[in-house]
PDB file of C-alpha atoms and ligand atoms in Angstrom:
ATOM      1  CA  UNK A   1      82.812 152.053 125.867  1.00 49.00           C
ATOM      2  CA  UNK A   2      80.596 149.439 125.386  1.00 50.00           C
ATOM      3  CA  UNK A   3      80.273 148.880 128.886  1.00 53.00           C
ATOM      4  CA  UNK A   4      76.833 150.804 129.247  1.00 52.00           C
ATOM      5  CA  UNK A   5      74.722 153.385 127.761  1.00 50.00           C
ATOM      6  CA  UNK A   6      74.458 156.957 129.212  1.00 49.00           C
ATOM      7  CA  UNK A   7      71.301 157.501 131.265  1.00 53.00           C
ATOM      8  CA  UNK A   8      70.597 161.125 131.285  1.00 51.00           C
ATOM      9  CA  UNK A   9      70.018 162.721 134.720  1.00 53.00           C
ATOM     10  CA  UNK A  10      66.780 163.120 135.960  1.00 55.00           C
ATOM     11  CA  UNK A  11      66.363 164.590 139.234  1.00 51.00           C
ATOM     12  CA  UNK A  12      62.994 163.083 139.975  1.00 50.00           C
ATOM     13  CA  UNK A  13      64.423 159.739 139.829  1.00 57.00           C
ATOM     14  CA  UNK A  14      67.331 160.478 141.995  1.00 59.00           C
ATOM     15  CA  UNK A  15      67.006 159.443 145.692  1.00 57.00           C
ATOM     16  CA  UNK A  16      69.151 161.693 147.315  1.00 57.00           C
ATOM     17  CA  UNK A  17      67.937 165.078 145.805  1.00 51.00           C
ATOM     18  CA  UNK A  18      64.488 165.326 147.399  1.00 46.00           C
ATOM     19  CA  UNK A  19      64.322 164.017 150.391  1.00 46.00           C
ATOM     20  CA  UNK A  20      67.382 162.322 152.476  1.00 51.00           C
ATOM     21  CA  UNK A  21      67.733 159.487 155.053  1.00 54.00           C
ATOM     22  CA  UNK A  22      64.054 159.190 156.071  1.00 66.00           C
ATOM     23  CA  UNK A  23      63.547 155.486 157.594  1.00 66.00           C
ATOM     24  CA  UNK A  24      61.170 154.771 154.557  1.00 71.00           C
ATOM     25  CA  UNK A  25      63.845 155.771 152.024  1.00 85.00           C
ATOM     26  CA  UNK A  26      66.378 153.768 153.857  1.00 88.00           C
ATOM     27  CA  UNK A  27      63.986 151.100 153.605  1.00 90.00           C
ATOM     28  CA  UNK A  28      63.200 151.414 150.157  1.00 91.00           C
ATOM     29  CA  UNK A  29      67.056 151.810 149.224  1.00 94.00           C
ATOM     30  CA  UNK A  30      67.678 148.076 150.905  1.00 96.00           C
ATOM     31  CA  UNK A  31      64.742 146.708 149.254  1.00 96.00           C
ATOM     32  CA  UNK A  32      66.017 147.815 145.848  1.00 96.00           C
ATOM     33  CA  UNK A  33      69.431 146.708 146.706  1.00 97.00           C
ATOM     34  CA  UNK A  34      68.346 143.381 147.688  1.00 97.00           C
ATOM     35  CA  UNK A  35      66.181 142.960 144.565  1.00 97.00           C
ATOM     36  CA  UNK A  36      68.795 144.013 142.300  1.00 97.00           C
ATOM     37  CA  UNK A  37      71.363 141.479 144.005  1.00 98.00           C
ATOM     38  CA  UNK A  38      68.713 138.633 143.809  1.00 97.00           C
ATOM     39  CA  UNK A  39      68.094 139.332 140.178  1.00 96.00           C
ATOM     40  CA  UNK A  40      71.731 139.455 139.239  1.00 97.00           C
ATOM     41  CA  UNK A  41      72.979 136.524 141.340  1.00 95.00           C
ATOM     42  CA  UNK A  42      73.456 134.180 138.720  1.00 92.00           C
ATOM     43  CA  UNK A  43      72.489 131.102 141.010  1.00 93.00           C
ATOM     44  CA  UNK A  44      70.284 131.047 143.813  1.00 92.00           C
ATOM     45  CA  UNK A  45      71.527 129.486 147.002  1.00 90.00           C
ATOM     46  CA  UNK A  46      69.038 127.097 147.497  1.00 91.00           C
ATOM     47  CA  UNK A  47      69.746 126.011 143.843  1.00 92.00           C
ATOM     48  CA  UNK A  48      73.392 125.631 144.690  1.00 92.00           C
ATOM     49  CA  UNK A  49      72.803 123.674 147.902  1.00 91.00           C
ATOM     50  CA  UNK A  50      71.158 120.862 145.733  1.00 93.00           C
ATOM     51  CA  UNK A  51      74.003 120.524 143.629  1.00 95.00           C
ATOM     52  CA  UNK A  52      76.556 120.261 146.363  1.00 91.00           C
ATOM     53  CA  UNK A  53      77.410 116.599 145.876  1.00 90.00           C
ATOM     54  CA  UNK A  54      78.162 117.507 142.033  1.00 96.00           C
ATOM     55  CA  UNK A  55      82.314 117.406 142.200  1.00 97.00           C
ATOM     56  CA  UNK A  56      84.475 117.292 139.345  1.00 97.00           C
ATOM     57  CA  UNK A  57      85.714 113.650 139.069  1.00 96.00           C
ATOM     58  CA  UNK A  58      89.384 112.724 138.654  1.00 96.00           C
ATOM     59  CA  UNK A  59      89.374 112.451 134.733  1.00 97.00           C
ATOM     60  CA  UNK A  60      87.570 116.081 134.580  1.00 98.00           C
ATOM     61  CA  UNK A  61      90.365 117.607 136.834  1.00 98.00           C
ATOM     62  CA  UNK A  62      92.803 115.692 134.798  1.00 98.00           C
ATOM     63  CA  UNK A  63      91.510 117.460 131.821  1.00 98.00           C
ATOM     64  CA  UNK A  64      91.557 120.963 133.545  1.00 98.00           C
ATOM     65  CA  UNK A  65      95.266 120.530 134.670  1.00 98.00           C
ATOM     66  CA  UNK A  66      96.392 119.455 131.272  1.00 98.00           C
ATOM     67  CA  UNK A  67      95.372 122.424 129.552  1.00 98.00           C
ATOM     68  CA  UNK A  68      98.013 124.967 128.606  1.00 97.00           C
ATOM     69  CA  UNK A  69      98.608 128.021 130.477  1.00 96.00           C
ATOM     70  CA  UNK A  70      96.890 130.174 128.182  1.00 94.00           C
ATOM     71  CA  UNK A  71      94.272 127.998 127.237  1.00 96.00           C
ATOM     72  CA  UNK A  72      93.155 127.666 130.905  1.00 97.00           C
ATOM     73  CA  UNK A  73      93.410 131.524 131.267  1.00 95.00           C
ATOM     74  CA  UNK A  74      91.381 132.337 128.557  1.00 95.00           C
ATOM     75  CA  UNK A  75      88.807 129.744 129.803  1.00 96.00           C
ATOM     76  CA  UNK A  76      88.759 131.181 133.205  1.00 97.00           C
ATOM     77  CA  UNK A  77      88.796 134.982 131.861  1.00 96.00           C
ATOM     78  CA  UNK A  78      85.634 134.156 129.927  1.00 95.00           C
ATOM     79  CA  UNK A  79      84.094 132.744 133.051  1.00 96.00           C
ATOM     80  CA  UNK A  80      85.019 135.650 135.096  1.00 96.00           C
ATOM     81  CA  UNK A  81      83.780 138.134 132.641  1.00 95.00           C
ATOM     82  CA  UNK A  82      80.302 136.524 132.608  1.00 96.00           C
ATOM     83  CA  UNK A  83      80.418 136.874 136.276  1.00 97.00           C
ATOM     84  CA  UNK A  84      81.275 140.494 136.114  1.00 96.00           C
ATOM     85  CA  UNK A  85      78.567 141.237 133.490  1.00 96.00           C
ATOM     86  CA  UNK A  86      76.052 140.130 136.122  1.00 97.00           C
ATOM     87  CA  UNK A  87      77.831 142.431 138.555  1.00 97.00           C
ATOM     88  CA  UNK A  88      77.667 145.323 136.216  1.00 96.00           C
ATOM     89  CA  UNK A  89      73.701 144.715 136.039  1.00 96.00           C
ATOM     90  CA  UNK A  90      73.693 144.726 139.625  1.00 98.00           C
ATOM     91  CA  UNK A  91      75.510 147.989 139.862  1.00 97.00           C
ATOM     92  CA  UNK A  92      73.071 149.669 137.258  1.00 96.00           C
ATOM     93  CA  UNK A  93      70.582 149.072 139.922  1.00 95.00           C
ATOM     94  CA  UNK A  94      71.897 150.431 143.073  1.00 95.00           C
ATOM     95  CA  UNK A  95      69.661 153.601 143.541  1.00 93.00           C
ATOM     96  CA  UNK A  96      71.944 156.441 142.455  1.00 93.00           C
ATOM     97  CA  UNK A  97      74.585 154.776 140.380  1.00 95.00           C
ATOM     98  CA  UNK A  98      73.210 155.445 137.072  1.00 93.00           C
ATOM     99  CA  UNK A  99      72.987 159.237 138.352  1.00 92.00           C
ATOM    100  CA  UNK A 100      76.804 159.161 138.246  1.00 95.00           C
ATOM    101  CA  UNK A 101      78.614 160.145 135.163  1.00 95.00           C
ATOM    102  CA  UNK A 102      79.546 157.444 132.901  1.00 95.00           C
ATOM    103  CA  UNK A 103      83.276 158.024 133.566  1.00 95.00           C
ATOM    104  CA  UNK A 104      82.563 157.512 137.219  1.00 96.00           C
ATOM    105  CA  UNK A 105      80.468 154.329 136.791  1.00 96.00           C
ATOM    106  CA  UNK A 106      83.171 153.163 134.610  1.00 95.00           C
ATOM    107  CA  UNK A 107      85.927 153.964 137.299  1.00 95.00           C
ATOM    108  CA  UNK A 108      83.972 152.356 140.156  1.00 97.00           C
ATOM    109  CA  UNK A 109      83.478 149.104 138.090  1.00 96.00           C
ATOM    110  CA  UNK A 110      87.179 148.862 136.972  1.00 93.00           C
ATOM    111  CA  UNK A 111      88.363 148.797 140.516  1.00 91.00           C
ATOM    112  CA  UNK A 112      85.268 147.088 142.333  1.00 96.00           C
ATOM    113  CA  UNK A 113      83.635 144.644 139.923  1.00 96.00           C
ATOM    114  CA  UNK A 114      86.329 141.856 140.611  1.00 96.00           C
ATOM    115  CA  UNK A 115      85.836 142.489 144.302  1.00 97.00           C
ATOM    116  CA  UNK A 116      82.224 141.939 144.257  1.00 98.00           C
ATOM    117  CA  UNK A 117      82.787 138.878 142.086  1.00 98.00           C
ATOM    118  CA  UNK A 118      84.926 137.421 144.868  1.00 98.00           C
ATOM    119  CA  UNK A 119      82.235 138.396 147.601  1.00 98.00           C
ATOM    120  CA  UNK A 120      79.631 136.470 145.388  1.00 98.00           C
ATOM    121  CA  UNK A 121      82.101 133.473 145.306  1.00 98.00           C
ATOM    122  CA  UNK A 122      81.288 133.023 148.873  1.00 97.00           C
ATOM    123  CA  UNK A 123      77.731 132.025 147.999  1.00 97.00           C
ATOM    124  CA  UNK A 124      78.994 129.228 145.783  1.00 97.00           C
ATOM    125  CA  UNK A 125      81.511 128.023 148.161  1.00 97.00           C
ATOM    126  CA  UNK A 126      81.416 124.708 150.042  1.00 96.00           C
ATOM    127  CA  UNK A 127      83.276 125.176 153.285  1.00 96.00           C
ATOM    128  CA  UNK A 128      83.130 121.258 154.254  1.00 96.00           C
ATOM    129  CA  UNK A 129      85.462 120.304 151.143  1.00 96.00           C
ATOM    130  CA  UNK A 130      86.778 123.658 149.843  1.00 97.00           C
ATOM    131  CA  UNK A 131      85.239 123.879 146.755  1.00 98.00           C
ATOM    132  CA  UNK A 132      83.516 126.368 144.642  1.00 98.00           C
ATOM    133  CA  UNK A 133      80.718 126.123 141.815  1.00 97.00           C
ATOM    134  CA  UNK A 134      82.701 126.589 138.657  1.00 96.00           C
ATOM    135  CA  UNK A 135      81.520 125.471 135.083  1.00 95.00           C
ATOM    136  CA  UNK A 136      78.584 123.337 136.602  1.00 95.00           C
ATOM    137  CA  UNK A 137      80.230 121.323 139.185  1.00 97.00           C
ATOM    138  CA  UNK A 138      82.165 122.095 142.439  1.00 98.00           C
ATOM    139  CA  UNK A 139      85.891 122.706 141.901  1.00 98.00           C
ATOM    140  CA  UNK A 140      88.961 122.521 144.228  1.00 98.00           C
ATOM    141  CA  UNK A 141      92.098 124.708 144.145  1.00 98.00           C
ATOM    142  CA  UNK A 142      93.459 121.618 142.123  1.00 98.00           C
ATOM    143  CA  UNK A 143      91.200 122.276 139.130  1.00 98.00           C
ATOM    144  CA  UNK A 144      92.935 125.657 138.788  1.00 98.00           C
ATOM    145  CA  UNK A 145      96.667 124.273 138.713  1.00 98.00           C
ATOM    146  CA  UNK A 146      97.388 125.142 134.956  1.00 97.00           C
ATOM    147  CA  UNK A 147      96.669 128.847 135.529  1.00 97.00           C
ATOM    148  CA  UNK A 148     100.110 128.746 137.314  1.00 96.00           C
ATOM    149  CA  UNK A 149      98.910 131.152 140.057  1.00 96.00           C
ATOM    150  CA  UNK A 150      98.559 129.036 142.974  1.00 97.00           C
ATOM    151  CA  UNK A 151      99.115 131.935 145.436  1.00 97.00           C
ATOM    152  CA  UNK A 152      96.265 133.900 144.021  1.00 98.00           C
ATOM    153  CA  UNK A 153      94.043 130.744 144.222  1.00 98.00           C
ATOM    154  CA  UNK A 154      94.779 129.826 147.460  1.00 98.00           C
ATOM    155  CA  UNK A 155      94.400 133.422 148.666  1.00 98.00           C
ATOM    156  CA  UNK A 156      90.999 133.664 147.014  1.00 98.00           C
ATOM    157  CA  UNK A 157      89.779 130.384 148.505  1.00 98.00           C
ATOM    158  CA  UNK A 158      91.038 131.680 151.985  1.00 98.00           C
ATOM    159  CA  UNK A 159      88.997 134.527 151.292  1.00 98.00           C
ATOM    160  CA  UNK A 160      85.498 132.526 150.373  1.00 98.00           C
ATOM    161  CA  UNK A 161      86.206 130.416 153.570  1.00 98.00           C
ATOM    162  CA  UNK A 162      86.607 133.670 155.739  1.00 97.00           C
ATOM    163  CA  UNK A 163      83.273 135.070 154.394  1.00 98.00           C
ATOM    164  CA  UNK A 164      81.331 131.965 154.858  1.00 97.00           C
ATOM    165  CA  UNK A 165      82.402 132.051 158.558  1.00 97.00           C
ATOM    166  CA  UNK A 166      80.693 135.287 158.877  1.00 98.00           C
ATOM    167  CA  UNK A 167      77.257 133.500 157.748  1.00 97.00           C
ATOM    168  CA  UNK A 168      75.948 136.567 156.036  1.00 98.00           C
ATOM    169  CA  UNK A 169      72.085 136.686 154.956  1.00 97.00           C
ATOM    170  CA  UNK A 170      71.264 137.320 151.144  1.00 97.00           C
ATOM    171  CA  UNK A 171      70.417 140.899 152.348  1.00 97.00           C
ATOM    172  CA  UNK A 172      73.565 141.547 154.080  1.00 98.00           C
ATOM    173  CA  UNK A 173      75.664 140.094 151.173  1.00 98.00           C
ATOM    174  CA  UNK A 174      73.667 142.465 148.779  1.00 98.00           C
ATOM    175  CA  UNK A 175      74.266 145.695 150.968  1.00 98.00           C
ATOM    176  CA  UNK A 176      77.867 144.832 151.430  1.00 98.00           C
ATOM    177  CA  UNK A 177      78.406 144.147 147.780  1.00 98.00           C
ATOM    178  CA  UNK A 178      76.857 147.538 147.110  1.00 98.00           C
ATOM    179  CA  UNK A 179      79.320 149.301 149.600  1.00 97.00           C
ATOM    180  CA  UNK A 180      82.325 147.414 148.009  1.00 98.00           C
ATOM    181  CA  UNK A 181      81.482 148.979 144.621  1.00 97.00           C
ATOM    182  CA  UNK A 182      80.228 152.403 145.523  1.00 97.00           C
ATOM    183  CA  UNK A 183      83.622 153.802 147.122  1.00 96.00           C
ATOM    184  CA  UNK A 184      84.350 157.484 147.038  1.00 96.00           C
ATOM    185  CA  UNK A 185      88.151 157.129 147.814  1.00 94.00           C
ATOM    186  CA  UNK A 186      88.692 155.033 144.411  1.00 94.00           C
ATOM    187  CA  UNK A 187      91.049 156.732 141.949  1.00 91.00           C
ATOM    188  CA  UNK A 188      90.191 158.863 139.019  1.00 93.00           C
ATOM    189  CA  UNK A 189      86.533 159.738 140.164  1.00 97.00           C
ATOM    190  CA  UNK A 190      85.455 163.150 138.429  1.00 96.00           C
ATOM    191  CA  UNK A 191      82.630 163.909 141.076  1.00 95.00           C
ATOM    192  CA  UNK A 192      83.825 162.399 144.379  1.00 96.00           C
ATOM    193  CA  UNK A 193      81.365 164.330 146.188  1.00 93.00           C
ATOM    194  CA  UNK A 194      78.356 162.774 144.312  1.00 94.00           C
ATOM    195  CA  UNK A 195      79.739 159.379 144.954  1.00 95.00           C
ATOM    196  CA  UNK A 196      80.375 160.216 148.537  1.00 94.00           C
ATOM    197  CA  UNK A 197      76.597 160.939 148.929  1.00 92.00           C
ATOM    198  CA  UNK A 198      75.514 157.468 147.301  1.00 93.00           C
ATOM    199  CA  UNK A 199      78.318 155.763 149.506  1.00 94.00           C
ATOM    200  CA  UNK A 200      77.031 157.091 152.677  1.00 92.00           C
ATOM    201  CA  UNK A 201      73.418 155.873 151.880  1.00 91.00           C
ATOM    202  CA  UNK A 202      74.487 152.512 151.226  1.00 94.00           C
ATOM    203  CA  UNK A 203      76.352 152.653 154.284  1.00 94.00           C
ATOM    204  CA  UNK A 204      73.438 153.816 156.183  1.00 92.00           C
ATOM    205  CA  UNK A 205      71.311 151.113 154.594  1.00 94.00           C
ATOM    206  CA  UNK A 206      73.880 148.348 155.676  1.00 96.00           C
ATOM    207  CA  UNK A 207      74.272 149.714 159.426  1.00 94.00           C
ATOM    208  CA  UNK A 208      70.197 149.734 159.199  1.00 93.00           C
ATOM    209  CA  UNK A 209      69.899 146.208 158.460  1.00 95.00           C
ATOM    210  CA  UNK A 210      72.730 144.933 160.664  1.00 96.00           C
ATOM    211  CA  UNK A 211      70.982 146.804 163.515  1.00 94.00           C
ATOM    212  CA  UNK A 212      67.852 145.281 162.671  1.00 94.00           C
ATOM    213  CA  UNK A 213      69.396 141.812 162.681  1.00 96.00           C
ATOM    214  CA  UNK A 214      70.786 142.565 165.570  1.00 96.00           C
ATOM    215  CA  UNK A 215      74.564 141.912 164.442  1.00 97.00           C
ATOM    216  CA  UNK A 216      75.978 145.203 164.402  1.00 95.00           C
ATOM    217  CA  UNK A 217      79.326 143.604 165.359  1.00 96.00           C
ATOM    218  CA  UNK A 218      79.613 142.494 161.939  1.00 97.00           C
ATOM    219  CA  UNK A 219      80.184 146.047 160.383  1.00 96.00           C
ATOM    220  CA  UNK A 220      83.718 145.837 161.824  1.00 96.00           C
ATOM    221  CA  UNK A 221      84.510 142.353 160.689  1.00 96.00           C
ATOM    222  CA  UNK A 222      83.130 143.587 156.882  1.00 97.00           C
ATOM    223  CA  UNK A 223      85.588 146.568 157.010  1.00 94.00           C
ATOM    224  CA  UNK A 224      88.503 144.098 157.706  1.00 95.00           C
ATOM    225  CA  UNK A 225      87.036 141.802 154.624  1.00 96.00           C
ATOM    226  CA  UNK A 226      87.714 145.188 152.358  1.00 95.00           C
ATOM    227  CA  UNK A 227      91.212 145.247 153.016  1.00 94.00           C
ATOM    228  CA  UNK A 228      91.802 141.667 152.058  1.00 96.00           C
ATOM    229  CA  UNK A 229      89.529 142.397 148.951  1.00 97.00           C
ATOM    230  CA  UNK A 230      91.983 145.296 147.915  1.00 95.00           C
ATOM    231  CA  UNK A 231      94.900 142.893 148.312  1.00 96.00           C
ATOM    232  CA  UNK A 232      93.363 140.326 146.346  1.00 97.00           C
ATOM    233  CA  UNK A 233      92.682 142.469 143.236  1.00 95.00           C
ATOM    234  CA  UNK A 234      96.110 143.710 143.285  1.00 94.00           C
ATOM    235  CA  UNK A 235      97.414 140.063 143.132  1.00 96.00           C
ATOM    236  CA  UNK A 236      94.948 139.517 140.245  1.00 95.00           C
ATOM    237  CA  UNK A 237      96.213 142.462 138.343  1.00 94.00           C
ATOM    238  CA  UNK A 238      99.693 141.442 138.919  1.00 95.00           C
ATOM    239  CA  UNK A 239      99.232 138.090 137.509  1.00 95.00           C
ATOM    240  CA  UNK A 240      97.181 139.433 134.747  1.00 95.00           C
ATOM    241  CA  UNK A 241     100.422 141.458 133.929  1.00 94.00           C
ATOM    242  CA  UNK A 242     102.692 138.728 134.222  1.00 95.00           C
ATOM    243  CA  UNK A 243     100.707 136.510 131.823  1.00 95.00           C
ATOM    244  CA  UNK A 244     100.172 139.470 129.271  1.00 94.00           C
ATOM    245  CA  UNK A 245     103.643 139.473 129.315  1.00 95.00           C
ATOM    246  CA  UNK A 246     104.185 135.938 128.750  1.00 94.00           C
ATOM    247  CA  UNK A 247     101.397 135.717 126.273  1.00 91.00           C
ATOM    248  CA  UNK A 248     100.441 138.869 124.679  1.00 93.00           C
ATOM    249  CA  UNK A 249      98.458 137.498 121.687  1.00 92.00           C
ATOM    250  CA  UNK A 250      96.279 135.292 123.934  1.00 90.00           C
ATOM    251  CA  UNK A 251      95.578 138.288 126.191  1.00 90.00           C
ATOM    252  CA  UNK A 252      95.376 140.662 123.490  1.00 90.00           C
ATOM    253  CA  UNK A 253      93.188 138.726 120.929  1.00 89.00           C
ATOM    254  CA  UNK A 254      91.397 135.590 122.784  1.00 88.00           C
ATOM    255  CA  UNK A 255      90.354 137.502 125.890  1.00 91.00           C
ATOM    256  CA  UNK A 256      86.790 138.934 126.208  1.00 91.00           C
ATOM    257  CA  UNK A 257      86.716 142.659 125.339  1.00 89.00           C
ATOM    258  CA  UNK A 258      84.924 143.491 128.587  1.00 91.00           C
ATOM    259  CA  UNK A 259      87.751 141.683 130.642  1.00 91.00           C
ATOM    260  CA  UNK A 260      90.312 143.753 128.847  1.00 89.00           C
ATOM    261  CA  UNK A 261      88.418 146.884 129.071  1.00 88.00           C
ATOM    262  CA  UNK A 262      88.214 146.544 133.036  1.00 88.00           C
ATOM    263  CA  UNK A 263      91.546 145.204 133.805  1.00 86.00           C
ATOM    264  CA  UNK A 264      94.131 145.796 131.306  1.00 78.00           C
TER     265      UNK A 264
HETATM  266  C1  LIG B 301      82.195 133.883 141.312  1.00 66.40           C
HETATM  267  C2  LIG B 301      80.723 133.646 141.416  1.00 66.40           C
HETATM  268  C3  LIG B 301      80.062 133.657 139.913  1.00 66.40           C
HETATM  269  C4  LIG B 301      80.576 132.624 139.152  1.00 66.40           C
HETATM  270  C5  LIG B 301      82.197 132.280 139.080  1.00 66.40           C
HETATM  271  C6  LIG B 301      82.752 132.423 137.603  1.00 66.40           C
HETATM  272  C7  LIG B 301      84.017 132.226 137.694  1.00 66.40           C
HETATM  273  C8  LIG B 301      84.909 132.047 138.900  1.00 66.40           C
HETATM  274  C9  LIG B 301      84.346 133.117 140.000  1.00 66.40           C
HETATM  275  C10 LIG B 301      82.764 132.575 140.299  1.00 66.40           C
HETATM  276  C11 LIG B 301      85.139 133.009 141.179  1.00 66.40           C
HETATM  277  C12 LIG B 301      86.672 133.340 140.842  1.00 66.40           C
HETATM  278  C13 LIG B 301      87.077 132.568 139.789  1.00 66.40           C
HETATM  279  C14 LIG B 301      86.336 132.240 138.652  1.00 66.40           C
HETATM  280  C15 LIG B 301      86.944 131.935 137.565  1.00 66.40           C
HETATM  281  C16 LIG B 301      88.536 132.183 137.736  1.00 66.40           C
HETATM  282  C17 LIG B 301      88.702 132.777 139.116  1.00 66.40           C
HETATM  283  C18 LIG B 301      87.367 131.036 140.609  1.00 66.40           C
HETATM  284  C19 LIG B 301      82.792 131.274 141.165  1.00 66.40           C
HETATM  285  C20 LIG B 301      89.815 132.403 140.109  1.00 66.40           C
HETATM  286  C21 LIG B 301      90.300 133.218 141.123  1.00 66.40           C
HETATM  287  C22 LIG B 301      91.097 132.516 138.894  1.00 66.40           C
HETATM  288  C23 LIG B 301      91.701 133.995 138.499  1.00 66.40           C
HETATM  289  C24 LIG B 301      92.452 134.153 137.382  1.00 66.40           C
HETATM  290  C25 LIG B 301      92.083 134.611 136.146  1.00 66.40           C
HETATM  291  C26 LIG B 301      92.855 135.952 136.117  1.00 66.40           C
HETATM  292  C27 LIG B 301      92.098 134.105 134.866  1.00 66.40           C
HETATM  293  O1  LIG B 301      78.622 133.589 140.174  1.00 66.40           O
END
């Protein structure tokens, strides 16, 4: 796997082996997840806010729409893979993640990285005109027309809209992203117990900051979003299978290796 190097287990660096769940530890856990999110977030929210007016014009939209299906898929797969690479970096800095076996790290990323990309997409989403920051400007659903998977695009945009309605802070988004990734119920885990321990700590961290922000009622809404994420990702996989059957050469030789490794 070229996904990541193995990090040898060092119990002294394991935040769960010595003390568990003291308040100071929870604060530290939250702080490192938030820092990791900030350092791997690709764009800062203030930066994006300043670019809100930058929309694709008619000719540019035309250019995307006149791409062939496989050309546009390849283009989007590359963009998506760049976003996934930042999520992999984010994961590596979640306390406890690097202490999991390499197989379990990969299993969590296979099922969770796309979900985190979609959570992150809500940060780049403008609800006023239903556009997302893609390729340097804000794009509406029409930009993605030549992918020929309108139902997926509509569902993804609806999800972003729903996430924006929750008005999460960057800290809440960071902890929620970590929780989406560290899920002991994912298939093919070797050491479910260890993943469970990390998951509990992240859950505890999210509960802690929601309590601090006086927004405990968000927890329930966030768990509802998780269910929507699951269905979006199975739709993504379904579309990918459809595409690979139709355009096996593009899927095989022109998709980024990491995209194939994670999703194929
Ligand atoms: C997510 C947040 C990242 C930047 C980014 C890059 C690529 C975008 C992605 C965001 C959101 C989802 C996206 C993707 C490109 C194509 C994909 C718009 C904004 C849509 C859902 C199409 C999926 C079809 C593929 C299977 C080809 O910081």
